């Protein structure tokens, strides 16, 4: 159970970072996101 829990936590953190990145991209604008990519 510990392994599955740690894996789910890691996935949750990744999805959280992705959502935050999308939010920052939308708020900052398309020009900045294209430069970052």
CSV table of C-alpha atoms in Angstrom, one decimal:
chain,number,residue,atom,x,y,z
A,1,UNK,CA,0.0,0.0,0.0
A,2,UNK,CA,2.9,2.3,0.7
A,3,UNK,CA,4.2,2.1,-2.9
A,4,UNK,CA,0.9,2.8,-4.5
A,5,UNK,CA,0.3,5.7,-2.1
A,6,UNK,CA,3.7,7.3,-2.9
A,7,UNK,CA,3.1,6.9,-6.6
A,8,UNK,CA,-0.3,8.5,-6.4
A,9,UNK,CA,1.3,11.4,-4.4
A,10,UNK,CA,3.9,11.9,-7.1
A,11,UNK,CA,1.3,11.9,-9.9
A,12,UNK,CA,-0.8,14.3,-7.9
A,13,UNK,CA,2.2,16.7,-7.6
A,14,UNK,CA,2.9,16.4,-11.3
A,15,UNK,CA,-0.7,17.2,-12.2
A,16,UNK,CA,-0.7,20.1,-9.8
A,17,UNK,CA,2.4,21.6,-11.3
A,18,UNK,CA,0.9,21.2,-14.8
A,19,UNK,CA,-2.3,23.0,-13.8
A,20,UNK,CA,-0.3,25.8,-12.1
A,21,UNK,CA,1.8,26.1,-15.3
A,22,UNK,CA,-1.3,26.3,-17.5
A,23,UNK,CA,-2.7,29.0,-15.1
A,24,UNK,CA,0.5,31.0,-15.2
A,25,UNK,CA,0.6,30.7,-19.0
A,26,UNK,CA,-3.0,31.9,-19.4
A,27,UNK,CA,-2.4,34.8,-17.0
A,28,UNK,CA,1.0,35.9,-18.4
A,29,UNK,CA,0.0,35.6,-22.0
A,30,UNK,CA,0.7,33.5,-25.1
A,31,UNK,CA,3.9,35.4,-26.0
A,32,UNK,CA,5.7,34.4,-22.8
A,33,UNK,CA,4.6,30.8,-23.0
A,34,UNK,CA,5.9,30.5,-26.5
A,35,UNK,CA,9.2,31.9,-25.4
A,36,UNK,CA,9.3,29.5,-22.4
A,37,UNK,CA,8.7,26.5,-24.7
